[in-house]
Structure formats: structure tokens, C-alpha cells
Amino acid sequence: MFYPNIAAERAKRKMSVEAMAKELGVTRKTVYNWESSGHIPQSKLEKMSKLFNCSVDYLLARIP
């Protein structure tokens, strides 16, 4: 599964992959995997939604 909204939110905030990885306590490679296809743990999705001030459903492209 591809999650374009995660990359879009990161880009909108001019946040590097490294910065996002540090905020979430993961590696840069993990963030790349999430943005392209990887399984994202619920706890990390919740942290991302708080970081980007949006819903988990939006991040997973369940809603526009």
C-alpha cells in the first residue's frame, strides 16, 4: 500500500526524512518504507497524526 499523504504532510512542513524519523524514534529507512509501502504500527500512526495535526484516516488516505 502506498501512503502519499504522509510524504505530502512531511513536505508541506519542510521536514526532512531524518527529522521525522527522529521525532518518531525510528530510522530514516523506516520512514522511507512507510511512505512507500510498509506496515505502520498504530502507535507510530498516532504520533504522526499529532505531529502533523491531522487524522490517522487522512494519513492512510482513507479520507481526502
Coordinates of C-alpha atoms in Angstrom, one line a residue:
M1 CA 0.0 0.0 0.0
F2 CA 1.2 3.5 -0.9
Y3 CA 0.7 6.4 1.6
P4 CA 1.2 9.6 -0.3
N5 CA -0.4 11.8 2.4
I6 CA 2.5 11.0 4.8
A7 CA 5.1 12.3 2.4
A8 CA 2.9 15.2 1.5
E9 CA 2.5 16.3 5.1
R10 CA 6.2 16.0 5.7
A11 CA 7.0 18.0 2.6
K12 CA 4.4 20.7 3.4
R13 CA 6.2 21.3 6.7
K14 CA 9.6 21.1 5.0
M15 CA 10.6 18.3 7.3
S16 CA 13.3 16.0 6.3
V17 CA 13.1 12.3 6.5
E18 CA 15.8 12.4 9.1
A19 CA 13.8 14.9 11.2
M20 CA 10.6 12.9 11.0
A21 CA 12.5 9.7 11.9
K22 CA 14.0 11.4 15.0
E23 CA 10.6 12.7 16.1
L24 CA 9.1 9.2 15.8
G25 CA 12.1 7.3 17.3
V26 CA 12.7 5.3 14.1
T27 CA 15.3 5.1 11.4
R28 CA 15.3 7.0 8.2
K29 CA 14.9 3.8 6.2
T30 CA 11.8 3.0 8.3
V31 CA 10.2 6.4 7.3
Y32 CA 11.0 5.7 3.6
N33 CA 9.4 2.3 3.9
W34 CA 6.3 3.8 5.5
E35 CA 5.9 6.4 2.8
S36 CA 6.2 3.8 0.0
S37 CA 4.6 0.6 1.2
G38 CA 5.4 -0.6 4.7
H39 CA 3.2 -1.5 7.6
I40 CA 3.0 1.3 10.1
P41 CA 2.4 0.4 13.8
Q42 CA -0.7 2.0 15.3
S43 CA 1.5 3.8 17.9
K44 CA 3.6 5.5 15.2
L45 CA 0.5 6.4 13.3
E46 CA -0.9 8.2 16.3
K47 CA 2.4 10.0 16.9
M48 CA 2.4 11.1 13.2
S49 CA -1.2 12.3 13.4
K50 CA -0.3 14.5 16.4
L51 CA 2.9 15.7 14.7
F52 CA 1.1 16.7 11.6
N53 CA -2.2 17.7 13.3
C54 CA -4.4 15.5 11.2
S55 CA -6.3 12.2 11.5
V56 CA -4.9 8.8 11.0
D57 CA -7.5 8.2 8.4
Y58 CA -6.1 11.1 6.4
L59 CA -2.6 9.9 6.7
L60 CA -3.7 6.5 5.3
A61 CA -5.6 8.2 2.5
R62 CA -8.9 6.8 3.8
I63 CA -10.4 10.3 3.6
P64 CA -9.4 13.1 1.2

